[in-house]
mmCIF file of C-alpha atoms in Angstrom:
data_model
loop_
_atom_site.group_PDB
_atom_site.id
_atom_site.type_symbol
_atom_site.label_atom_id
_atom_site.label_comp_id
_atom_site.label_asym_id
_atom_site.label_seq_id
_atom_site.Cartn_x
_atom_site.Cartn_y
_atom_site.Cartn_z
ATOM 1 C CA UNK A 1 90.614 130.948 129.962
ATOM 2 C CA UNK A 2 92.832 133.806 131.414
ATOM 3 C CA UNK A 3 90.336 136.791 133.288
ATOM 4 C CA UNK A 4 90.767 139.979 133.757
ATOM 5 C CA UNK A 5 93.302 140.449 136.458
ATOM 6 C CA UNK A 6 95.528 137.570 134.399
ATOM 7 C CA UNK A 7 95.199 139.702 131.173
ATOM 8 C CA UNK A 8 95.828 142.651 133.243
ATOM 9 C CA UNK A 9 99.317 141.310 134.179
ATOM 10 C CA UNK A 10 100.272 139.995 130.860
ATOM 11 C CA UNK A 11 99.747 143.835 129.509
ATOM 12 C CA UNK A 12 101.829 145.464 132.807
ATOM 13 C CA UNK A 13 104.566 142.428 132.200
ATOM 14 C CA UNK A 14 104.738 142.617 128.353
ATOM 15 C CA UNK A 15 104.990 146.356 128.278
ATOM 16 C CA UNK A 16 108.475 146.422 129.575
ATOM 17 C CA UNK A 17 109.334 144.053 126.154
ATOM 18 C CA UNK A 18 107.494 145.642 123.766
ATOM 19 C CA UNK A 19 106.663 149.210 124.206
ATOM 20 C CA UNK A 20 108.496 151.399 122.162
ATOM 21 C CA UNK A 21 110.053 149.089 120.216
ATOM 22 C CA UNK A 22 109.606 148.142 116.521
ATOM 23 C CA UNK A 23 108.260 144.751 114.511
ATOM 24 C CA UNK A 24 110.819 143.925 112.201
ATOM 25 C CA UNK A 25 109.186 141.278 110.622
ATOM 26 C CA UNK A 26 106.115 139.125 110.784
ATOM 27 C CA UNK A 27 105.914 135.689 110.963
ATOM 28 C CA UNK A 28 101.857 133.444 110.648
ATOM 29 C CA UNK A 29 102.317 129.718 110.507
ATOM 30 C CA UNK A 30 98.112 129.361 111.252
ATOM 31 C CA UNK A 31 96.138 131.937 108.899
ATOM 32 C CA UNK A 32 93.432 131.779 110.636
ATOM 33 C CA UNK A 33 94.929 133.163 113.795
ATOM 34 C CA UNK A 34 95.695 136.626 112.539
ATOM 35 C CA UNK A 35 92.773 137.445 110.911
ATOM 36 C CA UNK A 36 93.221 138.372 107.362
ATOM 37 C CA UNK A 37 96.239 136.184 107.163
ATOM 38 C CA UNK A 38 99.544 136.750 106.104
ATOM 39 C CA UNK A 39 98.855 139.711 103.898
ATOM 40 C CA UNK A 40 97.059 141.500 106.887
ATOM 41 C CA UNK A 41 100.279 140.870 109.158
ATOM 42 C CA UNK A 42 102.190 142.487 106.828
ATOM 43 C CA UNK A 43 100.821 145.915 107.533
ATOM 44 C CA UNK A 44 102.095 145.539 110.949
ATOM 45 C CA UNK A 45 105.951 145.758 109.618
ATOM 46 C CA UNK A 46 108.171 148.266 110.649
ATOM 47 C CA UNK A 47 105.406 150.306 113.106
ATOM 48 C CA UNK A 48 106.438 151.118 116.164
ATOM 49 C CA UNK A 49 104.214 150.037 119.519
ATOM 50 C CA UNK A 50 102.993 153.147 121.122
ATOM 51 C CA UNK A 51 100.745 151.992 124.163
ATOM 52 C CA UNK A 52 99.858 148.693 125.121
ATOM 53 C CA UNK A 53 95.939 148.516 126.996
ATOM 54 C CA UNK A 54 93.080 146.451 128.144
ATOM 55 C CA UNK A 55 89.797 146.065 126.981
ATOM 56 C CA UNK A 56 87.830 143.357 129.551
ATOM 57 C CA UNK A 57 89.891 140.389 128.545
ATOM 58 C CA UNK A 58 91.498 141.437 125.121
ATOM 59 C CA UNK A 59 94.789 143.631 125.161
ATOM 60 C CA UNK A 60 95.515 146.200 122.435
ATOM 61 C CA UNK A 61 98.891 146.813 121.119
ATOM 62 C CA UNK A 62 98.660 150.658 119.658
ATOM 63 C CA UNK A 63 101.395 150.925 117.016
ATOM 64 C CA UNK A 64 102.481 154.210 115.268
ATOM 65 C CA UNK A 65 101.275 153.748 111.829
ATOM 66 C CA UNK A 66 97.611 154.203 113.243
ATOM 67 C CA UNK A 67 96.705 150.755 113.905
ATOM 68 C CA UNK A 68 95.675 148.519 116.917
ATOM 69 C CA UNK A 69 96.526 144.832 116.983
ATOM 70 C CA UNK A 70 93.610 142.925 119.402
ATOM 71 C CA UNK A 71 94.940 140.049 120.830
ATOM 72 C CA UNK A 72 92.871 137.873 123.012
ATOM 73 C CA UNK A 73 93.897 134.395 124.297
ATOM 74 C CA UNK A 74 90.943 132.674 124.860
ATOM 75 C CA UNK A 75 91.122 129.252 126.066
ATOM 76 C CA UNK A 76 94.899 128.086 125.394
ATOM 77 C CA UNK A 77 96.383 131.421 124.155
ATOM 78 C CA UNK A 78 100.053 132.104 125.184
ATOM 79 C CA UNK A 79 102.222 135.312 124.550
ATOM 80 C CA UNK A 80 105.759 133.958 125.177
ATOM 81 C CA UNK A 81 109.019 136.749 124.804
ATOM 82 C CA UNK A 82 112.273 135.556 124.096
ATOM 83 C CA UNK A 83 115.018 138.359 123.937
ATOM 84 C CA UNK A 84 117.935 139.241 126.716
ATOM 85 C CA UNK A 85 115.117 138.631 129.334
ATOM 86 C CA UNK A 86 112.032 136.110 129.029
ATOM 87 C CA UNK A 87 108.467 136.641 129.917
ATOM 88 C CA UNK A 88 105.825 133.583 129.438
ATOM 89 C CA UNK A 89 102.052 134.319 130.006
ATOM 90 C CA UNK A 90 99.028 132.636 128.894
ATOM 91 C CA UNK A 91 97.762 128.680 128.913
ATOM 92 C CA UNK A 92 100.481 126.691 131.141
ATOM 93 C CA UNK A 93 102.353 124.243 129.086
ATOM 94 C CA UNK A 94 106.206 123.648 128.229
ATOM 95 C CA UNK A 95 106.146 126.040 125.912
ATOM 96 C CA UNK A 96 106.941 128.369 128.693
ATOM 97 C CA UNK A 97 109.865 126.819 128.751
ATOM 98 C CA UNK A 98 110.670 125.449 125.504
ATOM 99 C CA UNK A 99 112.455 126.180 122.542
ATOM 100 C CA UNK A 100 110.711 128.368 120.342
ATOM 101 C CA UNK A 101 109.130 128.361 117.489
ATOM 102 C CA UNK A 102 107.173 125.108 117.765
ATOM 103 C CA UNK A 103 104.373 123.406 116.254
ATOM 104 C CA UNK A 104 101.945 125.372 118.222
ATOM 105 C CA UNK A 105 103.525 128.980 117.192
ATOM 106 C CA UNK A 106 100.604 130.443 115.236
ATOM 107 C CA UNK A 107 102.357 133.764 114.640
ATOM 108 C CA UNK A 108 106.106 135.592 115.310
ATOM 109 C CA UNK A 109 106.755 139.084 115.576
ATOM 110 C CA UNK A 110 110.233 139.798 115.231
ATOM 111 C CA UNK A 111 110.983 142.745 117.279
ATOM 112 C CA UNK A 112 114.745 144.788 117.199
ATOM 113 C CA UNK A 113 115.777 143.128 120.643
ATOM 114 C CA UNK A 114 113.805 139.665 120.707
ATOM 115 C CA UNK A 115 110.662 137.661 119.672
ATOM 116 C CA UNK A 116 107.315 137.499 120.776
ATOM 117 C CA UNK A 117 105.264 134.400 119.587
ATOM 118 C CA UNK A 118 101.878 133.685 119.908
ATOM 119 C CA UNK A 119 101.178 130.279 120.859
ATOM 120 C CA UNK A 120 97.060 128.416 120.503
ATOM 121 C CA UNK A 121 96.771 124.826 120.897
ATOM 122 C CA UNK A 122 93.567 124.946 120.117
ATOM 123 C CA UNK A 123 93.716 127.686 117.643
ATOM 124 C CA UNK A 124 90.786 129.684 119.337
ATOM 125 C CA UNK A 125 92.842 133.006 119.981
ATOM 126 C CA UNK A 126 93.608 135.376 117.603
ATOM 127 C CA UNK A 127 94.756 138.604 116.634
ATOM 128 C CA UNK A 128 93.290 141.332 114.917
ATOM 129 C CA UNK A 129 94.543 144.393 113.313
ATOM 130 C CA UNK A 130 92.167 147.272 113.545
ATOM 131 C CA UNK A 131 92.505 151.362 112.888
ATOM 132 C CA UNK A 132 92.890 152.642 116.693
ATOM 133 C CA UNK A 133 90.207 155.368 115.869
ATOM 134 C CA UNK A 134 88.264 152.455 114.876
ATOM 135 C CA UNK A 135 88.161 149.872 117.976
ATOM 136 C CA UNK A 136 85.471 150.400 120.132
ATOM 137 C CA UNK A 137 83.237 150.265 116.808
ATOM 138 C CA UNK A 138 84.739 146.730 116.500
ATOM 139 C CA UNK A 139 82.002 144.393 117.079
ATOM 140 C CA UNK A 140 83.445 142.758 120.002
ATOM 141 C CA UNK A 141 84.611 145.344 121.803
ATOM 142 C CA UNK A 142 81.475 147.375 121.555
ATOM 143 C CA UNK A 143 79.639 144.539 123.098
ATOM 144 C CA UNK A 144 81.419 144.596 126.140
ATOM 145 C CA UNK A 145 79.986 146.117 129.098
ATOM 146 C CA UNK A 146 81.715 148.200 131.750
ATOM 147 C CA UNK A 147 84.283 146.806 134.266
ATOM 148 C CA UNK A 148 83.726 146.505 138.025
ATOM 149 C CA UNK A 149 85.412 149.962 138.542
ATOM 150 C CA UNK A 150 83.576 151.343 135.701
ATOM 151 C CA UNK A 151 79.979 150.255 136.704
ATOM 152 C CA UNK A 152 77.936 151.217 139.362
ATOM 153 C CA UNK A 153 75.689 149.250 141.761
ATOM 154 C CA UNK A 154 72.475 150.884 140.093
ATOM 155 C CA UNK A 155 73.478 149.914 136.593
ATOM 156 C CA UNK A 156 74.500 146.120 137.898
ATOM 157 C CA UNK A 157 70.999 145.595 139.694
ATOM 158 C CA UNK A 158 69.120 147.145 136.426
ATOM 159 C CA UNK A 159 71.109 144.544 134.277
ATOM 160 C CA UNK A 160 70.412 141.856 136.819
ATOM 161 C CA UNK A 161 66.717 143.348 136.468
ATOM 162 C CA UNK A 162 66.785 142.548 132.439
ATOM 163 C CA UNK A 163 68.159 138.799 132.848
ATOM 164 C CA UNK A 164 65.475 138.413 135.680
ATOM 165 C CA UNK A 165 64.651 134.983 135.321
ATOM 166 C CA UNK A 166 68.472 134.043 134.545
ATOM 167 C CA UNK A 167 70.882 132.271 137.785
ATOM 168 C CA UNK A 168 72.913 134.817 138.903
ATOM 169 C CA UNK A 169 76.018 133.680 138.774
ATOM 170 C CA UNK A 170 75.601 133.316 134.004
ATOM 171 C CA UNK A 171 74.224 136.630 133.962
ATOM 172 C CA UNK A 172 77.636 137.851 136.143
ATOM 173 C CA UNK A 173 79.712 135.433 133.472
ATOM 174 C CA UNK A 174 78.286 137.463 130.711
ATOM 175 C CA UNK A 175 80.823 139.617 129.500
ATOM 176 C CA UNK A 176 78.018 141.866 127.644
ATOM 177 C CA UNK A 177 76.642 142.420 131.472
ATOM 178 C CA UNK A 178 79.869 143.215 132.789
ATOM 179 C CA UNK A 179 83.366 142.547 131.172
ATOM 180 C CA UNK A 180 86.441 140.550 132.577
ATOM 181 C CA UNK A 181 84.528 138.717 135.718
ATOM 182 C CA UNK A 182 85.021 134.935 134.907
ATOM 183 C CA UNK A 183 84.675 132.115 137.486
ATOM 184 C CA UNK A 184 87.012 132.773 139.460
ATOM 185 C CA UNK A 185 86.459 136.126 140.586
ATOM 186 C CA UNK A 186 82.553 135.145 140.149
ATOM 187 C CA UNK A 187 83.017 132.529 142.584
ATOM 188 C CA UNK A 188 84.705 135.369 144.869
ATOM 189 C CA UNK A 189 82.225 137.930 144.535
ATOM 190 C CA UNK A 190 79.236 135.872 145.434
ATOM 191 C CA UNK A 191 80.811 134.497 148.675
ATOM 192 C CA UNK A 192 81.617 137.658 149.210
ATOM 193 C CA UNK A 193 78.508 139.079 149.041
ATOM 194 C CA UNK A 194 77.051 136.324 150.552
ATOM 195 C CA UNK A 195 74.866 135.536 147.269
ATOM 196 C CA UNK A 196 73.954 132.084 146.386
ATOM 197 C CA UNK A 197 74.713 131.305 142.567
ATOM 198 C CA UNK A 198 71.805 129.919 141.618
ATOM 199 C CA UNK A 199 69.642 132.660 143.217
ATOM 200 C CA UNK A 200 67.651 134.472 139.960
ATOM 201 C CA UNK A 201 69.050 137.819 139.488
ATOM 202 C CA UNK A 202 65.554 139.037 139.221
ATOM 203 C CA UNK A 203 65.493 138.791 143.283
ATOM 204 C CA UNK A 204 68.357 140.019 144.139
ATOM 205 C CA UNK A 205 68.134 143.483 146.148
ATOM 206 C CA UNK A 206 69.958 146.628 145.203
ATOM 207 C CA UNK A 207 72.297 146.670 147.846
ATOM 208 C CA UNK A 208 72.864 142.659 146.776
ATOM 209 C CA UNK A 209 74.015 143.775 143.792
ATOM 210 C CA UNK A 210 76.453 146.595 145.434
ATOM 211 C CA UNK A 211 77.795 143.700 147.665
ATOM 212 C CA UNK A 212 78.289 141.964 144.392
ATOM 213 C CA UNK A 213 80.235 144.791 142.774
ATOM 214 C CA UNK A 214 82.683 145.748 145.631
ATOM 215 C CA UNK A 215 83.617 141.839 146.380
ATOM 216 C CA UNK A 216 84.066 141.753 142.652
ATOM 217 C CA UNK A 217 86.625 145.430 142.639
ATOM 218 C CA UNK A 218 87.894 143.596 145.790
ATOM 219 C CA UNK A 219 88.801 140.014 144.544
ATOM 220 C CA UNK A 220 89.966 141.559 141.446
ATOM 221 C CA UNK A 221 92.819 144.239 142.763
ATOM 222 C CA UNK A 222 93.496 141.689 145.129
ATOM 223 C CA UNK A 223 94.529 139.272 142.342
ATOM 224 C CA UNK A 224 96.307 141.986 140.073
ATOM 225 C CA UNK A 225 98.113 143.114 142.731
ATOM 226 C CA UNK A 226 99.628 139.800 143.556
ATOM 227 C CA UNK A 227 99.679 139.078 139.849
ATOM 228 C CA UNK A 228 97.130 137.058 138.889
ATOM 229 C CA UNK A 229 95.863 133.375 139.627
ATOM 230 C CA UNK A 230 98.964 130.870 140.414
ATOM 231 C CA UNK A 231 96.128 128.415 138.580
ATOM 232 C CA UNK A 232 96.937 129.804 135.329
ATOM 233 C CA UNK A 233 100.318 129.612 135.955
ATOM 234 C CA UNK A 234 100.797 133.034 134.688
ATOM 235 C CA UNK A 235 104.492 134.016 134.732
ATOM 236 C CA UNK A 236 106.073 137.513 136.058
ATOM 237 C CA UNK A 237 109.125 139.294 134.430
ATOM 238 C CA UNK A 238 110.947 138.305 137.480
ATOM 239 C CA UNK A 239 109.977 134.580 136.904
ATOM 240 C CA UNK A 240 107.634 134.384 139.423
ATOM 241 C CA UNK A 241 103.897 133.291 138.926
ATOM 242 C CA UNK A 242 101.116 134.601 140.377
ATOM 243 C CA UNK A 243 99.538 133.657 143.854
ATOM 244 C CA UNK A 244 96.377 135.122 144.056
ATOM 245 C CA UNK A 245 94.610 131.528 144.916
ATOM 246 C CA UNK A 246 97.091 131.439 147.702
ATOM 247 C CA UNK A 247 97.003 133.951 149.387
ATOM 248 C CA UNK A 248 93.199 135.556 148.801
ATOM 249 C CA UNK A 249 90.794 132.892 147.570
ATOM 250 C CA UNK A 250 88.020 132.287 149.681
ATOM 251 C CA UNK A 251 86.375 129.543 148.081
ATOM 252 C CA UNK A 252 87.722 129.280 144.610
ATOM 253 C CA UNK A 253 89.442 125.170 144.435
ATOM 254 C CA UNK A 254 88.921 125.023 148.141
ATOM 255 C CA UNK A 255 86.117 122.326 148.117
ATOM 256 C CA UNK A 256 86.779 120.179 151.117
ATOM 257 C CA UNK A 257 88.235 123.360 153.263
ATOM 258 C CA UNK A 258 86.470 125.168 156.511
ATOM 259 C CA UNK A 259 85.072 128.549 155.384
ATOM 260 C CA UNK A 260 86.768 131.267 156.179
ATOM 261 C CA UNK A 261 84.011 132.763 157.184
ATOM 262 C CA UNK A 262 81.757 130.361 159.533
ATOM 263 C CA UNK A 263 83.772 127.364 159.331
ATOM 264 C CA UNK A 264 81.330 125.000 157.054
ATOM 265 C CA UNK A 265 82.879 122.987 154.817
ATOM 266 C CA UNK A 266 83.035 124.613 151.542
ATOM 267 C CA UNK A 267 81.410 122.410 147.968
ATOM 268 C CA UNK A 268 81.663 122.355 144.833
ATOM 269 C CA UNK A 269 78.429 122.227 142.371
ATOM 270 C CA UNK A 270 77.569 122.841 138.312
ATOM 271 C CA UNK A 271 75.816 126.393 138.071
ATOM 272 C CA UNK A 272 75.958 127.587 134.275
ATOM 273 C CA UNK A 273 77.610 125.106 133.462
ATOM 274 C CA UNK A 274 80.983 125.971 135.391
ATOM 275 C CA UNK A 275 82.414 124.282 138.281
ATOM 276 C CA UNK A 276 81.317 126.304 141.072
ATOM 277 C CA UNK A 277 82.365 126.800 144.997
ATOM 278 C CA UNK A 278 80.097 127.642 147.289
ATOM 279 C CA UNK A 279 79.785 128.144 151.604
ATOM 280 C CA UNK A 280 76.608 126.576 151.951
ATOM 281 C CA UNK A 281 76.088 128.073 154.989
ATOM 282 C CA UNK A 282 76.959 131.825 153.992
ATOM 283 C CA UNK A 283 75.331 131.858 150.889
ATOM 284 C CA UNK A 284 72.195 129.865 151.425
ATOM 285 C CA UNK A 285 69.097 130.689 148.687
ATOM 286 C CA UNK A 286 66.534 132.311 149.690
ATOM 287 C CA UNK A 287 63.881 130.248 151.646
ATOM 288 C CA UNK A 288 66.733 127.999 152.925
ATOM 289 C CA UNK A 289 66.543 127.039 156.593
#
């Protein structure tokens, strides 16, 4: 599933395609991936798209005619643009790549100067068409919580303080604690606060929970600045992917490797049921020798 700093690069990347520009036509081949179906695409003919944002891990596409299309990728989501330049973000697959549409096109906006489709395998992404002065009453935006750079440490340790008896590292995956951190930059942010992940956020301390928030704003920009992960082989207007694992992953796929930190050799373990990576020796639970 594409985080925040991936999502973040699709909306800088796409912009350049799309803003500005107007949907000619409409296209849904899977009605349940534009909710509402065909007739609800419809209304998205001939508007013009105004401002393209982010909320957490869903980007909004502000058209003219008052409306918001919410698109979120989830797991195998792909926004691929096909005009006098090409863009491909999203799931890696051939699509990238190949010709277009194809049997896992769900929709096709037709735009002036190209075509962006919206590719699902597994049909779990969608988009949504909502009244702009209407989205953060939409259900799931409203349950999101504040970013890293939104949030302060107080607010973080009070959360942590709620979900007391939860392991830290699902109550930091919960995007209605705080919105766009997913295991990748979860992993970061506990190594970098030298947190174990299976400490109880109940115990953590307040300045813990600070150490969690700046390695998360950290790990983050890092990754948005470079583009996002090269894992999710997200692809930049110049062609380029992403190389955030790279160049600034401390212990994200680096089971096997000598800590950056102290030299141990970094694992791998199941915490909330994600694969997780872990210095043993810099983030040790409490009561560990």
């Amino acid at each position: 599933m594409p985080e925040l700093p991936e999502v973040e690069t699709v909306r800088r990347g796409l912009g350049e395609f799309i803003l500005s520009k107007k949907i000619v036509r409409v296209k849904v081949d899977c009605e349940k991936s534009f909710v509402g179906g065909s007739e609800m695409a419809q209304a998205v003919k001939g508007a013009t798209v105004t401002d393209l944002r982010r909320r957490g891990k869903a980007l909004l596409a502000d058209l003219d005619n008052g409306t918001t299309m919410m698109i979120h990728l989830r797991m195998t989501g792909q926004l691929i643009w096909r005009g006098e330049k090409d863009f491909a973000a999203g799931h890696p697959s051939k699509n990238f790549t190949d010709a277009l549409p194809n049997a896992q096109t769900r929709v096709t906006f037709e735009f002036e100067e190209g075509k962006l489709f919206f590719n699902d395998q597994r049909k779990f992404g969608f988009v949504k068409l909502l009244a702009t002065d209407e989205v953060e009453k939409d259900s799931f935006i409203a349950s999101l919580g504040k970013e890293p750079w939104e949030m302060s440490a107080e607010e973080l340790y009070e959360k942590c303080q709620r979900h007391k008896n939860a392991l830290t590292k699902a109550v930091l995956l919960d995007q209605k604690v705080i919105a766009g951190l997913g295991n990748i930059y979860a992993d970061e942010s506990l190594f970098y606060a030298g947190v174990h992940p299976e400490r109880r956020a109940g115990d953590l301390s307040l300045e813990e929970a600070e150490r969690i928030l700046e390695g998360a704003r950290q790990t983050m920009q890092a990754s948005i600045d470079s583009g996002g992960s090269t894992m999710a082989t997200y692809i930049k207007p110049d062609g380029t992917t992403g190389n955030y694992l790279e160049k600034f992953a401390q212990v994200f796929r680096r089971e096997g490797q000598a800590c950056p930190r102290c030299g141990a050799e970094i694992i791998k373990m199941k915490v909330a049921g994600r694969g997780t990576h872990i210095c043993p020796e810099c983030q040790k639970r409490v009561g560990d020798d």
